[in-house]
Structure formats: C-alpha cells, structure tokens
Amino acid sequence: MLSLWSSLSDTNPMFFPKGIDFMFSSDTLIDQSSIQVAYHNVGKMNSQLTSDLKNMEMQIERARLMSPGKFSHGKKKPDCLLNMIKNQRLSKVGSGKDVRHFEFEFVSSVIEYEVGDVLEVLPSQNPAAVNDFIQRCNLDPESFITISPRNRRKQDPIPTATQMVPIKLKTFIELTMDIASASPRRYFFEVMSYYATAPHEKERLQYFASPEGRDDLYQYNQKERRSVLEVLEDFPSVKMPFDWLVQLVPPLKSRSFSISSSPLAHPNQVHLTVNVVSWTTPYKRNRLGLCSSWLAGLDPEQCVRIPVWFHKGSLPAPSPSLPLILVGPGTGCAPFRGFVEERSMENPSMSTAPVLFFFGCRNEDNDFLYRDFWLSHSKHHGVLSEEKGGGFYIAFSRDQPRKVYVQHKMLEQSQKIWNMLKDGAAVYVAGSSTKMPADVWSTFEEIISKETRVPRESAVRWLRALEKAGKYHVEAWS
C-alpha cells in the first residue's frame, strides 16, 4: 500500500498535499484482524467444559469449528479415536532410514474401511513447545475463549451451538495452531513489524515484508523451515495480540497415510507403514516431521488417544476376480500389504485372480520392509506364488555396482506382465511422487510396445485407454 500511495503522490501531489508521512503513520496502517477472541468467566461455565477422554472428540470439533484455518476436509469431528498397540521398527538401525509399522485398535467407535483407503491422523504437538509459545506470547493458558469473525458476512454460516461453547485457550492452541512445525507466511512478518518495539527488529521485519527482502525472507524462513515459535523468539520485542496469532499462525493439519492392513485379517484394527521424516537444513538444523516423529515416539503402554479420519484414496479396493499388477517401492508397499492380506482371507474354495508385485528398496539387509510377509505369500500356493499365476519380484537398488529399480524387474517379466494386461489386469502404483510414477508408466509403454510389436505411440494410447477404463491407479506422495 505504501508503494501504491508513493506512486499516486508522484503522479499527482494533490492526492497527499502534506505528504504521505503526514497522512499515514506507518504504525497506524495496519487494520484489525479479521477474527475476534472473546474471553469468558470460567466460574459461569457448565459441565460441557470438562476435558475427559469422552469429551476429546467434541473438544477437537469445537476447536476446529472456531479456527479460521482451512482443513483438508469438511468434517471437523474425528471419525473415531485410536489407541496404538504396536510400534515396530522395520528398517535396520543405522541404515539412514527409520520406517515404522504401527498397529492401532479402535477405542471410541469402530469404523468400516476397505483396503486402499487412507487414514488421516491429527498429531499432538510437543507440550514444552506449546508452553513456550504461551509464555512467549504472555497468554493465560487457563482462560476460556470463543472465536468468531469480526465482521460476519451474510453468506457466512450461522454459528452452531458447538461453536458457541467456550474452550480453554491452551486446548485451542494444541488442537488448531501449528506453532512448532509449520513456517509462517510473509504477511506474518508484516504484521509483526507493527508490534515490534525495538527499532532494529522493526526495520528487519519491514525489510522481510518488502519486495526487496523477498529472497532474504525465503532464505531465513522457508529454506530453514523456521517455526512460528522460532520466529517469535528471534524477535523478542514483538508483542502480537492473540487475535492476530489465531488468524496468522498456520493451522495444525492432519497427515494422510495409506492404510496397510485388511479389516478381514485384522478386525477392530488398522495398520500404518510410516517413514519417519527427518532432514537437515542449509544451516545444519535438524528437522523432524511432526506427525511421523510423534507416532514413532509413542509407547503403546501409554494408551494415548489418537484422533483420525477415514476416507477414500486413489486406490479403489479390487474385487477378488480382478488380476493385479502392483508396483510399490519403499513405503509404497503399504496399501499392497492390505491387498495381499485381503486376498489371503478369501474363501479357499473360491478361485482368486493372480497378483504380481514389484517391490524395491536400497538394501536387502537394511530396508526390506515386511520381508517375511512377502516371502511367505510368494510360496506354498500363497497369493503371490507362481502356482497361483502371480509373482513377487524385488529390486535392491544399492546391493550391486549398477543400480537396479522396480522398472528393471518389470522389464525382466515383460511377457508375463503383457499376458496379464491383455487378460484384463489392473495396475496399481504407489510410492514417492518424484520420478517413480513416470518411470513406471514409461516402462509399461516399453513392455506393451515390445510385446505387441507396435510403435511407442500406440502403446501410449493403449495405456491411456486402460487408465480411462479405471484400471490404472496411482497414489503418490512427496
């Protein structure tokens, strides 16, 4: 806005006859936040404010209904609560990877799900970080609040009874505000600049918020993945009102994982296969993924209640009569563990269609996930056995001088893959969204072109038709 006013003043000084600085003090340019926080006398609150386990789902719904943040789906209330009963490391210690197998049982209610479905998990934040944030912002954790738009528009929905019930300030922060994982956006720094009392901090924040400071802000904030708490601690003179914090702190989002179990094989349970995310920033700060590291740190003996949502992903549950070609390197094997479990539970008197599975990892000794499971199902007339028309093929990319990936193993089984494709098989691909899905698609093009002796363009059209028919599915994540 200052740039606009400066340009207008240069164009016609009559707009601001006494100058911009006279008309607009930089300290008064900021508007009010778009939301307002109301504080309530706890003594007048009723029994709805209790925070026992029975009330946990309601607390989450209430907090997320009040929050101005956008969440991944419309449902604010969790589908149910889970309790972790198993936390098993699958990768070898010292391998550079930490992949976990988690098992959960239903606590509040049992939700029906299918193989291929996705579980969204709402992680808990570090209690010490929440306390540091509350102390840094000079907030009363025990106060009760309600949050609403400052200027409600006609199209805004009327607040529900749930939204009108006050919630404890600390609980609201814990459930909706990502204070120690997500990085704030540029506008956060602009608003901070108005509440900085130290001149050097105000100047630095104004620079970060300016077009000239964009690159330096990117280096300071996004590249280092600084959290809201870290940014606030770097600028100690800033005293931001809580309503602005509610508006600008990134929302605490649920994390999605492919379910790696079959409800037929594990009634009343759901399993996940999770890579614990960790990385080092350019300035050598160690960072951990919020949800994966929280799950990895849980002790099943603690009986921690985990809020979750179930929904459909990109991999529809296949019928037993549908032949399958599965490609799932790394944790991409997760949904296919459920597929194989489901097939193994089918009535033995019913014939099931063959399943080919191509799995890949770095080393046989370090990260061969679910080794015994796959090998047992590839023998003795198992789901993946050659006797059943299937097969299990694995690529260890780093166990030899030349790297070998799943697409190399696919080319070795070129004729078998084509025979299954022309017999009506469906293709399911899951895993990293970097190069793998495109490389696998290209390998299918090569196989079809080779086995049918048609040009590559014709193979592409054949694959596109397969995709259009709902028989080529990809679930990839970054």
Short mmCIF file of C-alpha atoms in Angstrom, two decimals:
data_model
loop_
_atom_site.label_atom_id
_atom_site.label_comp_id
_atom_site.label_asym_id
_atom_site.label_seq_id
_atom_site.Cartn_x
_atom_site.Cartn_y
_atom_site.Cartn_z
CA MET A 1 0.00 0.00 0.00
CA LEU A 2 2.87 2.39 0.75
CA SER A 3 4.26 1.73 -2.74
CA LEU A 4 0.85 2.49 -4.24
CA TRP A 5 0.49 5.75 -2.30
CA SER A 6 4.01 6.81 -3.23
CA SER A 7 3.22 6.23 -6.91
CA LEU A 8 -0.03 8.17 -6.62
CA SER A 9 1.77 11.02 -4.90
CA ASP A 10 4.40 11.12 -7.65
CA THR A 11 1.65 11.14 -10.30
CA ASN A 12 -0.35 13.89 -8.64
CA PRO A 13 0.92 15.58 -5.46
CA MET A 14 -2.62 16.88 -4.85
CA PHE A 15 -3.59 13.44 -3.55
CA PHE A 16 -1.41 13.99 -0.47
CA PRO A 17 -0.71 17.74 -0.20
CA LYS A 18 1.11 17.38 3.13
CA GLY A 19 2.97 14.20 2.15
CA ILE A 20 2.36 10.53 2.80
CA ASP A 21 4.18 10.51 6.14
CA PHE A 22 1.82 13.21 7.39
CA MET A 23 -1.32 11.40 6.19
CA PHE A 24 -0.39 7.88 7.22
CA SER A 25 1.84 6.93 10.11
CA SER A 26 3.39 3.50 9.49
CA ASP A 27 2.20 2.44 12.94
CA THR A 28 -1.47 3.05 12.07
CA LEU A 29 -1.55 1.44 8.63
CA ILE A 30 -2.47 -1.98 9.96
CA ASP A 31 -6.13 -2.92 10.09
CA GLN A 32 -7.81 -5.03 12.73
CA SER A 33 -7.54 -8.78 12.48
CA SER A 34 -10.42 -10.47 10.68
CA ILE A 35 -11.35 -12.52 13.74
CA GLN A 36 -12.12 -11.63 17.34
CA VAL A 37 -11.44 -13.50 20.55
CA ALA A 38 -13.92 -13.30 23.42
CA TYR A 39 -12.84 -14.27 26.95
CA HIS A 40 -15.29 -15.89 29.35
CA ASN A 41 -15.59 -16.20 33.11
CA VAL A 42 -14.76 -19.81 33.87
CA GLY A 43 -16.85 -19.72 37.01
CA LYS A 44 -20.01 -19.49 34.95
CA MET A 45 -19.12 -22.33 32.60
CA ASN A 46 -21.08 -25.56 32.81
CA SER A 47 -20.05 -29.21 32.75
CA GLN A 48 -19.58 -29.13 28.96
CA LEU A 49 -16.10 -27.74 29.59
CA THR A 50 -14.72 -30.91 31.15
CA SER A 51 -11.82 -32.39 29.20
CA ASP A 52 -12.05 -36.09 29.96
CA LEU A 53 -11.46 -38.69 27.25
CA LYS A 54 -15.16 -38.99 26.48
CA ASN A 55 -15.12 -35.32 25.53
CA MET A 56 -12.00 -35.42 23.35
CA GLU A 57 -13.82 -35.69 20.02
CA MET A 58 -16.11 -32.82 20.98
CA GLN A 59 -13.13 -30.66 22.02
CA ILE A 60 -11.49 -31.23 18.63
CA GLU A 61 -14.70 -30.45 16.76
CA ARG A 62 -15.27 -27.28 18.80
CA ALA A 63 -11.71 -26.02 18.32
CA ARG A 64 -11.66 -26.70 14.57
CA LEU A 65 -15.08 -25.12 14.08
CA MET A 66 -13.84 -21.93 15.75
CA SER A 67 -10.50 -21.88 13.93
CA PRO A 68 -10.22 -19.68 10.82
CA GLY A 69 -7.75 -22.19 9.34
CA LYS A 70 -8.64 -24.31 6.32
CA PHE A 71 -8.50 -28.05 6.91
CA SER A 72 -8.24 -30.87 4.37
CA HIS A 73 -11.86 -31.96 4.60
CA GLY A 74 -15.16 -30.63 5.81
CA LYS A 75 -15.51 -32.92 8.82
CA LYS A 76 -14.26 -31.19 11.94
CA LYS A 77 -15.11 -34.01 14.33
CA PRO A 78 -12.83 -37.08 14.09
CA ASP A 79 -14.40 -40.29 12.81
CA CYS A 80 -13.04 -42.03 15.89
CA LEU A 81 -10.16 -42.33 18.34
CA LEU A 82 -7.47 -44.98 18.06
CA ASN A 83 -5.08 -46.47 20.59
CA MET A 84 -1.61 -47.64 19.48
CA ILE A 85 -0.93 -51.26 20.35
CA LYS A 86 2.29 -51.83 18.37
CA ASN A 87 5.25 -49.64 17.38
CA GLN A 88 7.79 -51.73 15.44
CA ARG A 89 10.84 -50.53 13.56
CA LEU A 90 11.08 -52.20 10.14
CA SER A 91 14.34 -50.70 8.86
CA LYS A 92 17.71 -51.54 10.37
CA VAL A 93 19.12 -49.15 12.98
CA GLY A 94 21.96 -47.17 11.41
CA SER A 95 20.63 -47.62 7.86
CA GLY A 96 19.84 -43.92 7.50
CA LYS A 97 16.10 -44.65 7.39
CA ASP A 98 13.54 -45.09 10.13
CA VAL A 99 10.47 -46.88 8.81
CA ARG A 100 7.86 -47.99 11.35
CA HIS A 101 4.96 -50.42 11.43
CA PHE A 102 2.15 -49.13 13.64
CA GLU A 103 -0.91 -51.05 14.79
CA PHE A 104 -3.94 -49.35 16.31
CA GLU A 105 -7.18 -50.56 17.79
CA PHE A 106 -10.48 -48.69 17.78
CA VAL A 107 -11.42 -47.00 21.06
CA SER A 108 -14.43 -44.73 20.68
CA SER A 109 -16.19 -46.49 17.79
CA VAL A 110 -15.36 -48.96 15.01
CA ILE A 111 -15.24 -47.50 11.50
CA GLU A 112 -15.67 -49.77 8.49
CA TYR A 113 -12.93 -49.29 5.92
CA GLU A 114 -11.60 -51.04 2.81
CA VAL A 115 -8.12 -51.84 1.58
CA GLY A 116 -6.74 -48.88 -0.35
CA ASP A 117 -8.35 -46.36 2.00
CA VAL A 118 -6.44 -43.50 3.62
CA LEU A 119 -6.14 -42.65 7.31
CA GLU A 120 -5.72 -39.02 8.38
CA VAL A 121 -4.03 -38.56 11.75
CA LEU A 122 -4.16 -35.40 13.85
CA PRO A 123 -0.78 -35.24 15.61
CA SER A 124 -0.15 -33.89 19.08
CA GLN A 125 2.33 -31.05 19.49
CA ASN A 126 5.26 -31.04 21.87
CA PRO A 127 3.86 -29.89 25.26
CA ALA A 128 7.08 -27.98 26.01
CA ALA A 129 6.77 -26.06 22.73
CA VAL A 130 3.13 -25.20 23.47
CA ASN A 131 4.09 -23.93 26.93
CA ASP A 132 6.98 -21.89 25.47
CA PHE A 133 4.61 -20.33 22.92
CA ILE A 134 2.06 -19.43 25.58
CA GLN A 135 4.76 -17.93 27.81
CA ARG A 136 6.41 -16.06 24.90
CA CYS A 137 3.06 -14.51 23.90
CA ASN A 138 2.12 -13.72 27.50
CA LEU A 139 -1.14 -15.69 27.33
CA ASP A 140 -3.25 -17.21 30.10
CA PRO A 141 -3.44 -20.94 29.30
CA GLU A 142 -6.36 -21.47 31.70
CA SER A 143 -8.64 -18.79 30.22
CA PHE A 144 -11.72 -19.82 28.24
CA ILE A 145 -12.36 -18.33 24.82
CA THR A 146 -14.66 -18.31 21.82
CA ILE A 147 -13.51 -17.18 18.39
CA SER A 148 -15.65 -15.69 15.64
CA PRO A 149 -15.32 -13.49 12.53
CA ARG A 150 -15.04 -9.81 13.42
CA ASN A 151 -17.42 -8.76 10.66
CA ARG A 152 -19.77 -11.59 9.81
CA ARG A 153 -20.98 -11.54 6.22
CA LYS A 154 -24.45 -12.57 5.06
CA GLN A 155 -23.08 -15.68 3.35
CA ASP A 156 -21.20 -16.82 6.46
CA PRO A 157 -22.88 -19.78 8.20
CA ILE A 158 -24.66 -19.11 11.46
CA PRO A 159 -22.55 -20.33 14.40
CA THR A 160 -23.60 -23.72 15.73
CA ALA A 161 -24.26 -24.45 19.38
CA THR A 162 -20.91 -26.26 19.49
CA GLN A 163 -19.06 -23.14 18.28
CA MET A 164 -20.67 -21.01 20.99
CA VAL A 165 -19.33 -23.17 23.85
CA PRO A 166 -16.04 -21.71 25.16
CA ILE A 167 -12.85 -23.75 25.01
CA LYS A 168 -9.68 -23.49 27.06
CA LEU A 169 -7.08 -21.30 25.34
CA LYS A 170 -4.31 -23.86 25.74
CA THR A 171 -6.52 -26.60 24.27
CA PHE A 172 -7.35 -24.41 21.27
CA ILE A 173 -3.64 -23.82 20.58
CA GLU A 174 -2.80 -27.51 20.96
CA LEU A 175 -5.52 -28.63 18.54
CA THR A 176 -5.52 -25.96 15.84
CA MET A 177 -2.34 -23.82 15.73
CA ASP A 178 0.87 -25.31 14.28
CA ILE A 179 3.32 -23.35 16.39
CA ALA A 180 6.43 -25.56 16.21
CA SER A 181 6.39 -27.24 12.81
CA ALA A 182 4.98 -25.07 10.00
CA SER A 183 6.63 -21.86 8.75
CA PRO A 184 4.66 -18.60 8.79
CA ARG A 185 3.83 -16.71 5.60
CA ARG A 186 5.12 -13.28 4.53
CA TYR A 187 2.13 -11.40 5.97
CA PHE A 188 3.02 -12.74 9.43
CA PHE A 189 6.28 -10.74 9.27
CA GLU A 190 4.45 -7.64 8.07
CA VAL A 191 2.02 -7.75 10.99
CA MET A 192 4.89 -8.47 13.39
CA SER A 193 6.62 -5.28 12.25
CA TYR A 194 3.75 -3.17 13.60
CA TYR A 195 4.09 -4.70 17.06
CA ALA A 196 7.91 -4.59 17.29
CA THR A 197 9.16 -2.04 19.81
CA ALA A 198 12.90 -2.49 19.19
CA PRO A 199 13.90 -0.30 16.19
CA HIS A 200 16.35 -2.84 14.72
CA GLU A 201 13.70 -5.59 14.89
CA LYS A 202 11.04 -3.38 13.29
CA GLU A 203 13.46 -2.46 10.49
CA ARG A 204 14.36 -6.11 9.85
CA LEU A 205 10.73 -7.24 9.81
CA GLN A 206 9.73 -4.40 7.46
CA TYR A 207 12.57 -5.44 5.15
CA PHE A 208 11.42 -9.09 5.19
CA ALA A 209 7.88 -7.96 4.33
CA SER A 210 9.03 -5.76 1.43
CA PRO A 211 9.50 -6.86 -2.20
CA GLU A 212 13.24 -6.16 -1.83
CA GLY A 213 13.53 -8.55 1.12
CA ARG A 214 11.72 -11.47 -0.52
CA ASP A 215 14.85 -13.51 -1.27
CA ASP A 216 16.33 -13.00 2.20
CA LEU A 217 13.00 -13.93 3.77
CA TYR A 218 12.97 -17.13 1.75
CA GLN A 219 16.47 -17.99 2.99
CA TYR A 220 15.60 -17.17 6.61
CA ASN A 221 12.11 -18.67 6.74
CA GLN A 222 11.19 -21.28 4.14
CA LYS A 223 14.63 -22.79 3.45
CA GLU A 224 15.30 -23.20 7.15
CA ARG A 225 11.68 -24.22 7.83
CA ARG A 226 11.60 -21.91 10.84
CA SER A 227 8.56 -22.42 13.01
CA VAL A 228 6.28 -19.69 14.33
CA LEU A 229 7.78 -20.14 17.79
CA GLU A 230 11.34 -19.79 16.48
CA VAL A 231 10.44 -16.62 14.56
CA LEU A 232 8.80 -15.07 17.62
CA GLU A 233 11.84 -15.94 19.74
CA ASP A 234 14.13 -14.26 17.16
CA PHE A 235 12.17 -11.01 17.60
CA PRO A 236 11.61 -10.74 21.38
CA SER A 237 10.26 -7.17 21.33
CA VAL A 238 7.21 -8.19 19.28
CA LYS A 239 4.02 -8.42 21.35
CA MET A 240 1.37 -9.64 18.94
CA PRO A 241 -2.28 -9.73 20.08
CA PHE A 242 -3.76 -13.20 20.31
CA ASP A 243 -6.42 -12.49 17.68
CA TRP A 244 -3.68 -11.86 15.10
CA LEU A 245 -1.90 -15.05 16.14
CA VAL A 246 -5.09 -17.06 15.71
CA GLN A 247 -5.53 -15.59 12.24
CA LEU A 248 -1.93 -15.94 11.01
CA VAL A 249 -0.37 -19.00 12.66
CA PRO A 250 -0.65 -21.90 10.16
CA PRO A 251 -3.40 -24.37 11.05
CA LEU A 252 -2.44 -27.71 12.57
CA LYS A 253 -3.25 -30.10 9.74
CA SER A 254 -3.88 -33.81 9.83
CA ARG A 255 -1.42 -36.05 7.96
CA SER A 256 -2.56 -38.71 5.47
CA PHE A 257 -1.22 -42.26 5.32
CA SER A 258 -2.14 -45.24 3.16
CA ILE A 259 -3.69 -47.97 5.32
CA SER A 260 -1.53 -51.11 5.27
CA SER A 261 -3.99 -53.67 6.68
CA SER A 262 -7.12 -55.55 5.71
CA PRO A 263 -10.14 -55.36 8.04
CA LEU A 264 -10.81 -59.03 7.22
CA ALA A 265 -7.37 -60.04 8.52
CA HIS A 266 -7.39 -57.63 11.49
CA PRO A 267 -10.88 -56.94 12.82
CA ASN A 268 -11.08 -53.89 15.11
CA GLN A 269 -7.60 -52.77 13.97
CA VAL A 270 -5.93 -50.51 11.41
CA HIS A 271 -2.22 -50.59 10.49
CA LEU A 272 0.12 -47.97 9.02
CA THR A 273 3.58 -48.10 7.45
CA VAL A 274 5.32 -44.78 8.10
CA ASN A 275 8.68 -43.34 7.15
CA VAL A 276 9.83 -41.06 9.99
CA VAL A 277 10.65 -37.84 8.18
CA SER A 278 13.92 -36.09 9.07
CA TRP A 279 16.24 -33.73 7.25
CA THR A 280 19.00 -31.15 7.78
CA THR A 281 18.54 -27.51 6.72
CA PRO A 282 21.22 -25.49 4.86
CA TYR A 283 22.35 -24.09 8.24
CA LYS A 284 22.63 -27.61 9.70
CA ARG A 285 19.46 -27.56 11.79
CA ASN A 286 17.97 -31.00 12.30
CA ARG A 287 14.26 -31.14 11.48
CA LEU A 288 11.69 -33.86 12.08
CA GLY A 289 8.28 -34.40 10.53
CA LEU A 290 5.70 -33.51 13.17
CA CYS A 291 3.32 -36.45 12.81
CA SER A 292 5.73 -39.25 11.89
CA SER A 293 8.16 -38.42 14.71
CA TRP A 294 5.29 -38.08 17.21
CA LEU A 295 3.93 -41.51 16.27
CA ALA A 296 7.42 -43.04 16.40
CA GLY A 297 7.89 -41.65 19.92
CA LEU A 298 4.67 -43.13 21.30
CA ASP A 299 4.80 -46.05 23.71
CA PRO A 300 1.83 -48.42 23.26
CA GLU A 301 1.73 -48.75 27.06
CA GLN A 302 0.84 -45.05 27.36
CA CYS A 303 -2.67 -45.54 25.88
CA VAL A 304 -2.56 -42.21 24.02
CA ARG A 305 -5.82 -41.48 22.19
CA ILE A 306 -5.20 -40.63 18.52
CA PRO A 307 -7.87 -38.68 16.56
CA VAL A 308 -8.32 -39.93 12.99
CA TRP A 309 -10.47 -39.61 9.88
CA PHE A 310 -11.00 -42.33 7.23
CA HIS A 311 -11.52 -41.52 3.57
CA LYS A 312 -11.09 -42.93 0.09
CA GLY A 313 -7.73 -42.52 -1.60
CA SER A 314 -6.63 -43.11 -5.19
CA LEU A 315 -6.57 -46.90 -4.92
CA PRO A 316 -10.05 -48.47 -5.09
CA ALA A 317 -10.44 -51.87 -3.42
CA PRO A 318 -10.21 -54.54 -6.17
CA SER A 319 -12.59 -57.48 -6.46
CA PRO A 320 -11.09 -60.97 -5.84
CA SER A 321 -11.61 -61.87 -9.51
CA LEU A 322 -9.51 -58.96 -10.81
CA PRO A 323 -5.89 -59.81 -11.77
CA LEU A 324 -3.48 -57.26 -10.27
CA ILE A 325 -0.08 -55.82 -11.19
CA LEU A 326 1.21 -53.96 -8.14
CA VAL A 327 4.24 -51.65 -8.11
CA GLY A 328 5.19 -50.29 -4.69
CA PRO A 329 8.84 -49.49 -3.85
CA GLY A 330 9.70 -48.36 -0.32
CA THR A 331 6.71 -47.43 1.82
CA GLY A 332 4.67 -47.64 -1.39
CA CYS A 333 4.21 -51.28 -0.38
CA ALA A 334 1.87 -50.17 2.44
CA PRO A 335 -1.52 -50.42 0.68
CA PHE A 336 -0.49 -53.62 -1.08
CA ARG A 337 0.15 -55.35 2.21
CA GLY A 338 -3.57 -54.83 2.80
CA PHE A 339 -4.42 -56.08 -0.71
CA VAL A 340 -2.44 -59.30 -0.20
CA GLU A 341 -3.91 -59.84 3.28
CA GLU A 342 -7.40 -59.43 1.87
CA ARG A 343 -6.80 -61.94 -0.92
CA SER A 344 -5.35 -64.43 1.55
CA MET A 345 -8.54 -64.23 3.63
CA GLU A 346 -10.86 -65.06 0.74
CA ASN A 347 -12.77 -68.33 0.82
CA PRO A 348 -10.31 -71.10 -0.19
CA SER A 349 -12.98 -72.72 -2.34
CA MET A 350 -13.19 -69.55 -4.45
CA SER A 351 -10.53 -69.02 -7.07
CA THR A 352 -8.78 -65.66 -6.79
CA ALA A 353 -7.09 -63.89 -9.68
CA PRO A 354 -3.27 -63.77 -9.87
CA VAL A 355 -1.24 -60.95 -8.31
CA LEU A 356 2.18 -59.69 -9.46
CA PHE A 357 4.01 -57.46 -7.01
CA PHE A 358 7.16 -55.46 -7.77
CA PHE A 359 8.85 -54.13 -4.64
CA GLY A 360 12.04 -52.12 -4.32
CA CYS A 361 14.37 -50.90 -1.58
CA ARG A 362 18.01 -49.91 -1.17
CA ASN A 363 19.50 -52.93 0.59
CA GLU A 364 18.29 -56.41 1.40
CA ASP A 365 19.72 -56.20 4.92
CA ASN A 366 18.63 -52.64 5.77
CA ASP A 367 15.14 -51.81 4.48
CA PHE A 368 13.49 -54.92 3.06
CA LEU A 369 10.11 -53.97 4.59
CA TYR A 370 7.83 -56.87 5.65
CA ARG A 371 10.35 -59.38 4.30
CA ASP A 372 8.82 -62.46 5.95
CA PHE A 373 5.29 -61.43 4.96
CA TRP A 374 6.05 -61.14 1.24
CA LEU A 375 8.19 -64.27 1.12
CA SER A 376 5.58 -66.39 2.91
CA HIS A 377 2.87 -65.29 0.46
CA SER A 378 5.12 -66.00 -2.54
CA LYS A 379 5.46 -69.70 -1.59
CA HIS A 380 3.22 -72.72 -0.99
CA HIS A 381 0.30 -71.57 -3.13
CA GLY A 382 0.27 -68.16 -1.48
CA VAL A 383 -1.34 -65.08 -3.02
CA LEU A 384 1.92 -64.08 -4.74
CA SER A 385 3.04 -67.59 -5.66
CA GLU A 386 3.78 -68.70 -9.20
CA GLU A 387 1.42 -71.64 -8.62
CA LYS A 388 -1.37 -69.09 -8.40
CA GLY A 389 -0.14 -67.35 -11.56
CA GLY A 390 1.41 -64.49 -9.61
CA GLY A 391 4.90 -63.49 -8.55
CA PHE A 392 6.97 -61.40 -6.17
CA TYR A 393 9.92 -59.51 -7.64
CA ILE A 394 12.24 -57.26 -5.67
CA ALA A 395 14.88 -54.74 -6.71
CA PHE A 396 17.70 -53.97 -4.26
CA SER A 397 18.94 -50.72 -5.78
CA ARG A 398 22.23 -50.39 -3.85
CA ASP A 399 23.36 -54.01 -3.42
CA GLN A 400 25.36 -54.06 -6.66
CA PRO A 401 27.51 -51.53 -8.58
CA ARG A 402 24.73 -50.81 -11.10
CA LYS A 403 21.54 -49.54 -9.53
CA VAL A 404 18.51 -51.75 -10.07
CA TYR A 405 14.98 -50.37 -9.72
CA VAL A 406 11.48 -51.82 -9.95
CA GLN A 407 11.25 -50.88 -13.64
CA HIS A 408 14.26 -53.13 -14.40
CA LYS A 409 12.50 -56.05 -12.71
CA MET A 410 9.35 -55.25 -14.67
CA LEU A 411 11.24 -55.46 -17.97
CA GLU A 412 12.56 -58.89 -16.93
CA GLN A 413 8.92 -60.04 -16.59
CA SER A 414 7.80 -58.29 -19.76
CA GLN A 415 5.90 -61.23 -21.29
CA LYS A 416 4.17 -62.13 -18.02
CA ILE A 417 3.04 -58.54 -17.50
CA TRP A 418 1.65 -58.28 -21.03
CA ASN A 419 -0.20 -61.61 -20.70
CA MET A 420 -1.88 -60.34 -17.54
CA LEU A 421 -2.69 -56.95 -19.09
CA LYS A 422 -4.40 -58.48 -22.10
CA ASP A 423 -6.33 -60.78 -19.72
CA GLY A 424 -7.82 -57.71 -18.02
CA ALA A 425 -5.40 -57.00 -15.15
CA ALA A 426 -5.49 -53.67 -13.33
CA VAL A 427 -2.34 -51.74 -12.48
CA TYR A 428 -1.78 -50.15 -9.06
CA VAL A 429 1.27 -47.93 -8.40
CA ALA A 430 2.14 -46.41 -5.02
CA GLY A 431 5.15 -44.59 -3.58
CA SER A 432 7.27 -41.47 -3.98
CA SER A 433 5.93 -38.81 -6.34
CA THR A 434 9.37 -37.78 -7.65
CA LYS A 435 10.42 -39.86 -10.69
CA MET A 436 8.99 -43.27 -9.89
CA PRO A 437 5.41 -42.99 -11.23
CA ALA A 438 6.61 -41.52 -14.55
CA ASP A 439 9.37 -44.15 -14.87
CA VAL A 440 6.91 -46.98 -14.20
CA TRP A 441 4.47 -45.59 -16.78
CA SER A 442 7.31 -45.38 -19.33
CA THR A 443 8.26 -48.99 -18.55
CA PHE A 444 4.71 -50.15 -19.24
CA GLU A 445 4.88 -48.27 -22.57
CA GLU A 446 8.10 -50.11 -23.41
CA ILE A 447 6.66 -53.52 -22.43
CA ILE A 448 3.47 -53.06 -24.47
CA SER A 449 5.41 -51.77 -27.48
CA LYS A 450 7.86 -54.69 -27.32
CA GLU A 451 5.35 -57.50 -26.71
CA THR A 452 2.82 -56.33 -29.33
CA ARG A 453 5.39 -55.00 -31.80
CA VAL A 454 3.61 -51.69 -32.17
CA PRO A 455 5.08 -48.15 -32.15
CA ARG A 456 5.53 -46.43 -28.79
CA GLU A 457 2.69 -44.01 -29.65
CA SER A 458 0.27 -46.92 -29.96
CA ALA A 459 1.42 -48.27 -26.59
CA VAL A 460 0.71 -44.85 -25.04
CA ARG A 461 -2.81 -44.89 -26.47
CA TRP A 462 -3.34 -48.42 -25.10
CA LEU A 463 -2.26 -47.30 -21.63
CA ARG A 464 -4.44 -44.19 -21.80
CA ALA A 465 -7.41 -46.43 -22.62
CA LEU A 466 -6.54 -48.62 -19.63
CA GLU A 467 -6.43 -45.54 -17.43
CA LYS A 468 -9.75 -44.28 -18.81
CA ALA A 469 -11.31 -47.66 -18.10
CA GLY A 470 -10.38 -47.27 -14.41
CA LYS A 471 -7.66 -49.90 -14.45
CA TYR A 472 -4.53 -47.80 -13.91
CA HIS A 473 -4.30 -46.22 -10.45
CA VAL A 474 -1.52 -44.16 -8.86
CA GLU A 475 -1.18 -42.98 -5.26
CA ALA A 476 1.99 -40.92 -4.85
CA TRP A 477 3.24 -38.65 -2.11
CA SER A 478 6.16 -36.25 -1.69
#
